[in-house]
C-alpha positions as CSV (number, residue, x, y, z in Angstrom):
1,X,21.4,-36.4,4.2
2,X,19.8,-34.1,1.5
3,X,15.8,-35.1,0.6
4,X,14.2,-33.8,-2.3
5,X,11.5,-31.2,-2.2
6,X,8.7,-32.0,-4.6
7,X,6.2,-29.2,-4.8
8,X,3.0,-30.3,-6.0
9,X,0.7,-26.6,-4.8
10,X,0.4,-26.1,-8.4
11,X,-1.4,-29.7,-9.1
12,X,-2.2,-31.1,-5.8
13,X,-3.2,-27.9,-3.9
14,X,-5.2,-26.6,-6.7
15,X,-7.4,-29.3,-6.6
16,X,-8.0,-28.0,-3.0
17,X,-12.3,-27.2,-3.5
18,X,-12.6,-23.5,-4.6
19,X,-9.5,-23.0,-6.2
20,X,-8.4,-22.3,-9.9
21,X,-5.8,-20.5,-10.7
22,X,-5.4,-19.1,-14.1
23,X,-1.9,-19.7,-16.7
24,X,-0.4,-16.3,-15.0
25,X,-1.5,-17.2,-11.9
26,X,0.2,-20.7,-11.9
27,X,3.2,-19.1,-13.6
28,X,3.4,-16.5,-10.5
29,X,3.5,-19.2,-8.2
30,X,6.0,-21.3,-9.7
31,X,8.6,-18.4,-9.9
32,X,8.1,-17.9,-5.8
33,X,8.9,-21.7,-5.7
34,X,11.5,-21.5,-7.6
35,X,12.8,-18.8,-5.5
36,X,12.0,-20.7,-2.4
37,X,14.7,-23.5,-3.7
38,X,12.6,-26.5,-4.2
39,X,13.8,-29.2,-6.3
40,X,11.0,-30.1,-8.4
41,X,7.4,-28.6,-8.9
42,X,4.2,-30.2,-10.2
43,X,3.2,-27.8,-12.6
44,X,-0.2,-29.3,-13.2
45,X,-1.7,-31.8,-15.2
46,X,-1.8,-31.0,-18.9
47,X,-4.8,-33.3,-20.2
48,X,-7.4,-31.6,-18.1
49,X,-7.8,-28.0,-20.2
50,X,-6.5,-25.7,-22.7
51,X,-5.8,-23.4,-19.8
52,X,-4.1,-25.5,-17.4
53,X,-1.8,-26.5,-20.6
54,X,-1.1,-23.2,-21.2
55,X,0.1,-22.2,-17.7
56,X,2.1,-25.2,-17.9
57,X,3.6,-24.2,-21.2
58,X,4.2,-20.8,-19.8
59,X,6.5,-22.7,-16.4
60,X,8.2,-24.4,-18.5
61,X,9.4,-21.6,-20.7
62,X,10.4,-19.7,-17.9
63,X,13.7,-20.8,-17.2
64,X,13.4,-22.4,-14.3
65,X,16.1,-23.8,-11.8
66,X,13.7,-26.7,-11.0
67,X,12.5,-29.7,-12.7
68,X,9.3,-29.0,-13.8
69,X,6.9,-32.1,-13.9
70,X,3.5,-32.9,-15.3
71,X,0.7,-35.9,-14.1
72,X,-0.7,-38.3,-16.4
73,X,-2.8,-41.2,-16.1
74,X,-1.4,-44.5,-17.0
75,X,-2.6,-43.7,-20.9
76,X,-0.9,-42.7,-24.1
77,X,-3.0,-39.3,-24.6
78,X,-2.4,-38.1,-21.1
79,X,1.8,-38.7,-21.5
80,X,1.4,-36.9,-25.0
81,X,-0.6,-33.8,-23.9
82,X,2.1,-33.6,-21.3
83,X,4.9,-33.9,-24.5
84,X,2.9,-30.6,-26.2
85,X,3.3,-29.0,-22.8
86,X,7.3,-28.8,-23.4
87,X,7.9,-31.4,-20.4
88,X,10.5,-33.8,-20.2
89,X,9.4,-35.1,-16.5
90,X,5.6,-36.6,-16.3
91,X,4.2,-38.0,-13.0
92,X,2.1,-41.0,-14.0
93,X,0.2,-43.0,-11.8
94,X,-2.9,-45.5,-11.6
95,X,-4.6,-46.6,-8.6
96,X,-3.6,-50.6,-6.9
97,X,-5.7,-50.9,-4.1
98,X,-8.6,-53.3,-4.2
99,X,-11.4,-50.7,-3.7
100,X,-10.2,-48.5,-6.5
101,X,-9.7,-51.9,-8.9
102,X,-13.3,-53.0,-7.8
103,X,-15.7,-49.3,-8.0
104,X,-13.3,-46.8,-9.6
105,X,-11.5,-48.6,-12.5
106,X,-13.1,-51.7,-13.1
107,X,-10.0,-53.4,-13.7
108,X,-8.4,-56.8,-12.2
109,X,-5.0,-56.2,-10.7
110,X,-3.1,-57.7,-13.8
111,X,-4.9,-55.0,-16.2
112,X,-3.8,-52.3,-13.8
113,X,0.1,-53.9,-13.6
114,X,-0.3,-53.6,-17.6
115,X,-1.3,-50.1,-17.9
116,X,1.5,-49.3,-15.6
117,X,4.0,-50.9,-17.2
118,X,2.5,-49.8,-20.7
119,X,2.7,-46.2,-19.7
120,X,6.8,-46.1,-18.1
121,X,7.7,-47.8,-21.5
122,X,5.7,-45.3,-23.3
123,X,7.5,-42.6,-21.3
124,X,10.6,-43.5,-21.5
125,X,10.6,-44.3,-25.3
126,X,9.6,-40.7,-25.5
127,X,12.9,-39.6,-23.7
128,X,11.1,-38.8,-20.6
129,X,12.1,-38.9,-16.7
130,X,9.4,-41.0,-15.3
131,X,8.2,-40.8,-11.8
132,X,5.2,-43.3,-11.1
133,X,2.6,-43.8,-8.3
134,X,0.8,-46.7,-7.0
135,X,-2.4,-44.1,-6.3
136,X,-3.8,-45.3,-2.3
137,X,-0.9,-47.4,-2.0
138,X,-1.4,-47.4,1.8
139,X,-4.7,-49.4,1.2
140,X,-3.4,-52.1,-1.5
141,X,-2.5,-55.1,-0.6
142,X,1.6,-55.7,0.6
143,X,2.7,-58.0,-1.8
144,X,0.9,-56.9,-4.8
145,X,2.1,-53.7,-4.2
146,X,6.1,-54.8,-4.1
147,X,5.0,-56.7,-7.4
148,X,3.7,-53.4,-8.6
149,X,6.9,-51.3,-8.0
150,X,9.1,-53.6,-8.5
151,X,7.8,-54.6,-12.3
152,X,7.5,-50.4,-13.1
153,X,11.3,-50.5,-12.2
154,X,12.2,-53.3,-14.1
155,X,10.0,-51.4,-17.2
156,X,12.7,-48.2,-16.6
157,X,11.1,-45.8,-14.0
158,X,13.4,-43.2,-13.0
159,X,11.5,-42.7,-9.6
160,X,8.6,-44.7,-8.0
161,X,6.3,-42.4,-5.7
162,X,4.2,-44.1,-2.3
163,X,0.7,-42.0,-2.0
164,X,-1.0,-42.0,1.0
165,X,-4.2,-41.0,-0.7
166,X,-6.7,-41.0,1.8
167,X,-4.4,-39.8,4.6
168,X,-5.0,-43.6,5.9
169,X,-1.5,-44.7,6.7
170,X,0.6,-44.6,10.1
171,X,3.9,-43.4,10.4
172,X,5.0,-47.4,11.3
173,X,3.4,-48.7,8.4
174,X,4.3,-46.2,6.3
175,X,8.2,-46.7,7.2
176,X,7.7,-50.7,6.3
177,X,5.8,-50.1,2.8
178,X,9.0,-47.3,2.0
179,X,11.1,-50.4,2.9
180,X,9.7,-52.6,0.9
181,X,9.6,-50.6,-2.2
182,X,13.1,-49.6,-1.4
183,X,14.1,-53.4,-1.6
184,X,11.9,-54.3,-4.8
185,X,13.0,-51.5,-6.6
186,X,16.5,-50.0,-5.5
187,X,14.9,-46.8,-6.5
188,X,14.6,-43.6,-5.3
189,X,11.5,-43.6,-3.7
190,X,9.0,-40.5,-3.1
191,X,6.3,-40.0,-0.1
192,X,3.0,-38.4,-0.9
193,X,1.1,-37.8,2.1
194,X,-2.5,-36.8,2.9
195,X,-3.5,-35.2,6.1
196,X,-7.3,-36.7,6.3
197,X,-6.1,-37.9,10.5
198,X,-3.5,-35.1,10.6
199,X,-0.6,-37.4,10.3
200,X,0.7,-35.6,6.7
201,X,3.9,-34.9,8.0
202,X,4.6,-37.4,10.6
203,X,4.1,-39.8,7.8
204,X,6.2,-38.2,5.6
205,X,8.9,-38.0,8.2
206,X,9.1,-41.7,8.8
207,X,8.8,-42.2,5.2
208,X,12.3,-41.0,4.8
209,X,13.8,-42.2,8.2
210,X,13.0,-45.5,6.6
211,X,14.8,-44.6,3.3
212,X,12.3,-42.2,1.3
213,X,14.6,-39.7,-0.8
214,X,11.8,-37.4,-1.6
215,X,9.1,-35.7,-0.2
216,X,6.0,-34.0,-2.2
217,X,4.5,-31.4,-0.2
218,X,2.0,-28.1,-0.8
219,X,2.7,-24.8,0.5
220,X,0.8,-24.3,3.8
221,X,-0.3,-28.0,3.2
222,X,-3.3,-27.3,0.7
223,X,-5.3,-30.1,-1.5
224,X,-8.1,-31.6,-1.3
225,X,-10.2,-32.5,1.5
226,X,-7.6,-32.0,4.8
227,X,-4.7,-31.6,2.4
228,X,-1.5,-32.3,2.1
229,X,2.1,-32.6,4.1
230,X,2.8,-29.3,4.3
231,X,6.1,-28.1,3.0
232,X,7.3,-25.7,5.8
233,X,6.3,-27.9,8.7
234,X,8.1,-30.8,6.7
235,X,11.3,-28.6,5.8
236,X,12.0,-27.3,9.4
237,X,11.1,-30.2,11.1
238,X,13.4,-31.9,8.9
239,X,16.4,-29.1,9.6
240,X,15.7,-28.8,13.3
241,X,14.3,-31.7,14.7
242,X,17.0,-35.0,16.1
243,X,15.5,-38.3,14.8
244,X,18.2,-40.4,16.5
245,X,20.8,-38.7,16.1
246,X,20.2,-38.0,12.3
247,X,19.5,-34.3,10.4
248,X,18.2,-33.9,7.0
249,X,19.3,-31.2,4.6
250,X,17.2,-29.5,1.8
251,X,17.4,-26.9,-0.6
252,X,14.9,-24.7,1.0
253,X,15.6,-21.0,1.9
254,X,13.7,-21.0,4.9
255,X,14.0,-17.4,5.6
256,X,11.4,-17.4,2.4
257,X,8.9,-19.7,4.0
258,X,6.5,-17.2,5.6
259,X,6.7,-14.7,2.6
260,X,5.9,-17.4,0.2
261,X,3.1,-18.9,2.5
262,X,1.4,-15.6,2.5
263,X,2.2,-15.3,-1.1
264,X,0.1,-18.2,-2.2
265,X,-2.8,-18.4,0.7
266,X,-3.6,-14.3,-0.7
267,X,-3.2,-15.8,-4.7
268,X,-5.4,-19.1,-4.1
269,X,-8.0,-17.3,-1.9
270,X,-7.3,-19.6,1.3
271,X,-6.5,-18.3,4.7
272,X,-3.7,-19.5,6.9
273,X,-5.4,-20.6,10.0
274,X,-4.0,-18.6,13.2
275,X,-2.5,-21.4,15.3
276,X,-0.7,-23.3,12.2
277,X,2.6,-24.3,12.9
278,X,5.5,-22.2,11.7
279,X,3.6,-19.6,9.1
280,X,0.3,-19.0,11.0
281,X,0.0,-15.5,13.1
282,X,0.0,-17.3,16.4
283,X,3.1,-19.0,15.9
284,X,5.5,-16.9,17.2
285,X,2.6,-14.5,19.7
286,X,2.9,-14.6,23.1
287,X,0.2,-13.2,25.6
288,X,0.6,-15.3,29.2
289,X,2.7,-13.2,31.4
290,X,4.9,-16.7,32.3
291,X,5.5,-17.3,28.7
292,X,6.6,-13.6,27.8
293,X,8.6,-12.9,30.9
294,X,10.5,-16.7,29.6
295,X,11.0,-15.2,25.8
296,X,12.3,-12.0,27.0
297,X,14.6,-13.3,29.2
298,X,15.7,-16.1,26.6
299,X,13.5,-16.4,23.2
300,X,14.4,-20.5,23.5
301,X,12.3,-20.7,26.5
302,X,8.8,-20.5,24.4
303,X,10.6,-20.7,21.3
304,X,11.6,-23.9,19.4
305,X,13.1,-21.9,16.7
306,X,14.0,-18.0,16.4
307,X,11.3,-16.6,14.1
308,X,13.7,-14.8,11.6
309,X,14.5,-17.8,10.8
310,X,11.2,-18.2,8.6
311,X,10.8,-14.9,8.0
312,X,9.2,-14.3,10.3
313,X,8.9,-11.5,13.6
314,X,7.8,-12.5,17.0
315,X,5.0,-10.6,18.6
316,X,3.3,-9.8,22.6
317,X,-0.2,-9.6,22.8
318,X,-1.5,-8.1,25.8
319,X,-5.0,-9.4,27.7
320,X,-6.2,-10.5,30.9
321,X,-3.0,-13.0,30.6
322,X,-0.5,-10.8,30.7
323,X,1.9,-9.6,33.2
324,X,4.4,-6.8,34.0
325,X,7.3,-8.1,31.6
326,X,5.5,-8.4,28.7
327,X,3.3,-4.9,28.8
328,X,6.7,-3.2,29.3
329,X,8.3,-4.6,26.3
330,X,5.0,-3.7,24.5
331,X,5.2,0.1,25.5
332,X,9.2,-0.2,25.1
333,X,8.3,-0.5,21.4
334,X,6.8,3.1,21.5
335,X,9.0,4.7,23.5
336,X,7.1,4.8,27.0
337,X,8.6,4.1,29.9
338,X,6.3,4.2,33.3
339,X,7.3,3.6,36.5
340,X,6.5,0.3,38.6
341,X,3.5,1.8,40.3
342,X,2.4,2.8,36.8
343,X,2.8,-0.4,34.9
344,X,0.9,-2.3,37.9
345,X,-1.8,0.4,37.1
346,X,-1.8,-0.1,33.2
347,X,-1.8,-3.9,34.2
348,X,-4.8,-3.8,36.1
349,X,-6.9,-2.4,33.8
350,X,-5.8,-4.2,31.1
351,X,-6.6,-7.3,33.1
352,X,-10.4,-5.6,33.8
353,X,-11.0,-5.8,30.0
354,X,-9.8,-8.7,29.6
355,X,-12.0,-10.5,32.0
356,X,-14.8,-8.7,30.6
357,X,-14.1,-11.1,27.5
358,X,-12.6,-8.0,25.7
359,X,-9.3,-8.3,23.3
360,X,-7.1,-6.0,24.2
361,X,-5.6,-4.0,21.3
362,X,-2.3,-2.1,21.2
363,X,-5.0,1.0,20.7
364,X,-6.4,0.7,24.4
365,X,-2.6,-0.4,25.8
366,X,-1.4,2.9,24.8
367,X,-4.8,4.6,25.7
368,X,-4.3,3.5,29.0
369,X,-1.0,4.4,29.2
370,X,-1.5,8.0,28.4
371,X,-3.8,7.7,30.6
372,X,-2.1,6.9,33.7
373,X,1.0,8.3,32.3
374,X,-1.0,11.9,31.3
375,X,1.2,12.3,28.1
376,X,0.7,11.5,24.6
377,X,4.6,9.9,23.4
378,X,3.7,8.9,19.9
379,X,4.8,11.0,17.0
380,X,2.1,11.2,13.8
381,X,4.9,10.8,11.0
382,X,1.8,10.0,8.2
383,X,-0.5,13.1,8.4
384,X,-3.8,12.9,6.3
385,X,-4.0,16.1,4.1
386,X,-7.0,15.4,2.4
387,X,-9.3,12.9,0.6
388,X,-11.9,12.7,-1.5
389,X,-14.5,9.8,-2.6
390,X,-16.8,9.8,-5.5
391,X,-19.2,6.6,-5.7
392,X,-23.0,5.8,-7.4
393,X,-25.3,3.2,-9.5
394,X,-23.1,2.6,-12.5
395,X,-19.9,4.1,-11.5
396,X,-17.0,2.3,-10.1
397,X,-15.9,3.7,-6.3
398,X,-13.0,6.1,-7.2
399,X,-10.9,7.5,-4.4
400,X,-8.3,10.7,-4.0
401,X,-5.9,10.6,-1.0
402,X,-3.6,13.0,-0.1
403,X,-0.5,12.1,2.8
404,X,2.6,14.1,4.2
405,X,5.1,11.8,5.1
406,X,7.7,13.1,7.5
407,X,6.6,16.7,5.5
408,X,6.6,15.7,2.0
409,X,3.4,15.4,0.4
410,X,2.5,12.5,-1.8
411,X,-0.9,11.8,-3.5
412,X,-3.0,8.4,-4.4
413,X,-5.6,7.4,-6.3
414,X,-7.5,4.1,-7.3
415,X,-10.8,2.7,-7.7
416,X,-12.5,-0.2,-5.7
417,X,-15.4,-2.3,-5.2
418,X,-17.0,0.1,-2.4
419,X,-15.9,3.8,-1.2
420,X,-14.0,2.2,1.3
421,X,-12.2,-0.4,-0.6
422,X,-11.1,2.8,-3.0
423,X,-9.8,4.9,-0.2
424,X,-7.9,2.2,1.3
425,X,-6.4,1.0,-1.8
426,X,-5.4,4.5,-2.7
427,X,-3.4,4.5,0.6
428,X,-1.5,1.2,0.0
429,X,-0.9,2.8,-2.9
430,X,1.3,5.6,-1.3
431,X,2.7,3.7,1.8
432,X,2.9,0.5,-0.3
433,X,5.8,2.3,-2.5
434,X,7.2,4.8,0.8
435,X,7.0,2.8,3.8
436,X,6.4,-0.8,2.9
437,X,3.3,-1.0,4.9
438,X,0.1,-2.4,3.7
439,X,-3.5,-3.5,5.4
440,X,-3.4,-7.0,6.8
441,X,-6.8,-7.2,8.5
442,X,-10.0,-5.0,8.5
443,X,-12.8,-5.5,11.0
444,X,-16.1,-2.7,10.8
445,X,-18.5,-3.0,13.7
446,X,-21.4,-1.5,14.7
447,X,-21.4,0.4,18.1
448,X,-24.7,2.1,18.1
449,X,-28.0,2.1,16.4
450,X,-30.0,4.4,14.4
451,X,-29.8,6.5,11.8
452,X,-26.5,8.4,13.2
453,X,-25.0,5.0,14.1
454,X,-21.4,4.9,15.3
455,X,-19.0,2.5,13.9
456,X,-15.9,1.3,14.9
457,X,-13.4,0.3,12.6
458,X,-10.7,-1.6,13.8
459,X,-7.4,-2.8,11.4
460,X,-4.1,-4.6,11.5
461,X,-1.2,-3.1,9.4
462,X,2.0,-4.9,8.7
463,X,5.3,-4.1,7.1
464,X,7.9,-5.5,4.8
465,X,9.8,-7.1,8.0
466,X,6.5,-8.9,9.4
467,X,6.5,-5.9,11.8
468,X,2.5,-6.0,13.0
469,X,0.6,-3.1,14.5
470,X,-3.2,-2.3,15.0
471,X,-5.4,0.7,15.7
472,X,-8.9,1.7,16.0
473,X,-11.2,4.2,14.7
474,X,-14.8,5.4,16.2
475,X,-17.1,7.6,13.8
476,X,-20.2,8.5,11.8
477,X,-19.2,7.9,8.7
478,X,-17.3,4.3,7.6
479,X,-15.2,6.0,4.9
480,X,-13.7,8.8,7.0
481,X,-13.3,6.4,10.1
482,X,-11.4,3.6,7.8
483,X,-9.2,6.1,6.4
484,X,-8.8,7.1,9.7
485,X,-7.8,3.9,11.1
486,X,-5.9,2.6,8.4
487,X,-3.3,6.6,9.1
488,X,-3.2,5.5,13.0
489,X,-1.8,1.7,11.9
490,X,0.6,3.6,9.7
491,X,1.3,5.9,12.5
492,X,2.1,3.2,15.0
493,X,4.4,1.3,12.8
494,X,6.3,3.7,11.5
495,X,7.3,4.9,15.2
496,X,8.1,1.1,16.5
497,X,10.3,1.4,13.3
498,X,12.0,4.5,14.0
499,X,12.6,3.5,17.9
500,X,14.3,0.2,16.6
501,X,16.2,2.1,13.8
502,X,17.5,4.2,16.6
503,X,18.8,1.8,19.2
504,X,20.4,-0.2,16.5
505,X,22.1,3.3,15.9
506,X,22.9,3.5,19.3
């Protein structure tokens, strides 16, 4: 069975607290949607500003393969704005439930049943597609709210939409209300779920077991308060998961899913939190020795899914967790190979760390190593040649970085909002365009005190392929121990590159 993927990130998830996104911005985002495959995506909703109308102008003129829709409020000016906007698909809705009638709108229940029915015959006189929502139909009263539905059909919706607007719905009730509406409407019927008790997907799930043709969803489930369903949770749960026997299809190209989640949480300012399901960094790390002995063996042991399947690359961490299996692999990566009575060496110490509360980087694993091993395997492919920072009151941090990559020379330079921001954006500049590798986290510490302080810069690099490595710097000066930090990463990437270039080769 195929559902329908309706993207409202552009609408819904901008209303998350702290976001606005400018006309190029939403325009940006809508093209990586479009590319993603979904079927229809809430471009906004035209009444609110000039701006907002002009990114939704902007969508609509782009050519899209997706319907591109617009929300308005149950009233004339809203459905025209959304006319001037180029649409031809409007979202309108007005709220049913007795505490929104009572404190929000001031309306009886028959005065709200009017505007709803006022506003699908507006629409549709205006050649529109009409979708419309019975806003917090998960708190309105049962019977009113078949009444509700079943009179919009009857005034010539296209589509009727169930909102769970305050998250407040179970997945049972949630399957009864989608057959109800089913039965009063014979409709296609949409789920909009919120996530205030973390039941955004679940809902949405039963929603259309019960009979629900569509889905709308946010990438990485953003909106406002706890969100919304999230669309890559939703998607692959749908595609993987058995619900009695039955799979759903959609048009989602899931390989895209992690690519476009980083797209937008870097766009709208909001960071992916580590442990999220299917797109956060944990999801596919592996630290306990059980667990990475299990994936290397057979990936389906730890794994519900493979990882390139979103995108994405699995990844061993090692720490006071780990065991043999797993630090092997790890060192595999880089080409070292030590002995049994080595690794049980490396392992120990690693395990000391660890238990002094300590994370264990890839930086002190191969420190270690050389330790123990008393050689030094990995090959510096990026050599810093040279840089150069210029900084002061009333002058913008301007940066010169020279590289040699594998012995050709290439030079960068950009400006930034400190010296170090510069340098580092410089860099990217050079390996962003060569190697495809750019700087995913930076952490600057502190490791003595004084006037001739040490820091230590630590930093996470990743590549085009979701290939991750980190390093670490210790120095004087910030600038000079970033850069230097930032060449290591490169270093270390590069080579866990070139060693899995060369045994596909082989």
């Amino acid at each position: 069975m195929r559902v329908r993927i309706f993207d409202t990130t552009l609408r819904d998830g901008e209303q998350t607290p702290g976001v606005a996104l400018s006309p190029e911005k939403k325009l940006s985002i809508a093209k990586r949607l479009d590319e993603l495959g979904v079927d229809a995506i809430e471009a906004g909703f035209p009444v609110i500003s000039e701006g907002e109308q002009q990114g939704i102008k902007l969508i609509t003129k782009a050519g899209l393969n997706a319907e591109i829709c617009g929300l308005a409020r149950t009233n004339k000016k809203d459905i025209d704005a959304a006319i001037d906007c180029g649409l031809k698909y409007i979202h309108t809705f007005i709220a049913t439930s007795d505490i929104h009638l009572q404190y929000k709108l001031k309306m009886t229940r028959e005065q709200a049943l009017a505007k709803a029915i006022e506003a699908v015959e507006y629409g549709k006189a205006h050649g529109l597609q009409v979708e419309f929502s019975a806003e917090d139909a998960t708190r309105t009263d049962r019977t009113f709210l078949k009444h509700v539905f079943s009179e919009v059909a009857k005034a010539g919706a296209d589509r009727v939409d169930i909102p769970d607007t305050v998250g407040y719905s179970t997945p049972q009730y949630i399957a009864e209300i989608t057959k109800d509406t089913i039965a009063a409407t014979k409709l296609p019927v949409s789920v909009h779920c919120h996530n205030d008790f973390g039941l955004a997907v679940a809902n949405a799930i039963s929603g259309i077991q019960a009979g629900a043709a569509c889905a709308h969803v946010t990438i990485n489930g953003i909106g406002e308060r706890a969100g919304n369903a999230s669309l890559e949770e939703l998607v692959m749960a749908l595609q993987c998961l058995q619900f009695d026997g039955q799979k759903w299809e959609t048009g989602i190209n899931t390989k895209l899913l992690y690519e476009t989640s980083k797209f937008v949480s870097n766009l709208v300012g909001i960071k992916v939190q580590p442990n999220k399901a299917i797109v956060g960094e944990n999801a596919f790390g592996h630290e306990s020795g059980i667990h990475t002995h299990g994936i290397l063996n057979n990936p389906l042991t730890y794994e519900p899914i493979s990882p390139e399947l979103v995108g994405r690359t699995r990844w061993l961490q090692v720490g006071k967790h780990a065991g043999i299996h797993g630090i092997s692999a790890m060192l595999e990566e880089y080409g070292v190979k030590p002995s049994e009575d080595q690794l049980k060496q490396i392992l120990d110490k690693v395990k000391g760390i660890g238990d002094q509360g300590k994370q264990v980087t890839e930086v002190e694993l191969l420190s270690i190593a050389n330790e123990i091993l008393s050689e030094h395997p990995i090959k510096r492919i990026v050599q810093l040649a040279g840089f150069s920072v210029s900084t002061g009151i009333g002058t913008m941090p301007y940066a010169f970085v020279k590289l040699n990559i594998d012995g050709v020379d290439y030079v960068g330079t950009d400006y930034g909002v400190g010296p170090v921001d510069a340098a580092l954006s410089a860099i990217q500049k050079i390996t962003g365009e060569i190697t495809k590798v750019r700087v995913k986290e930076y952490k600057l510490d502190s490791i003595s005190g004084g006037a001739d302080a040490l820091c230590e810069v630590t930093i996470k690099v990743e590549d085009a392929y979701g290939n991750v490595a980190s390093a670490k710097s210790i120095g004087e000066d910030i600038v000079t121990t970033s850069v230097q930090a930032v060449i290591e990463g490169i270093n270390r990437i590069m080579f866990k590159k070139t060693l899995k270039q060369k045994k596909i080769g082989s």
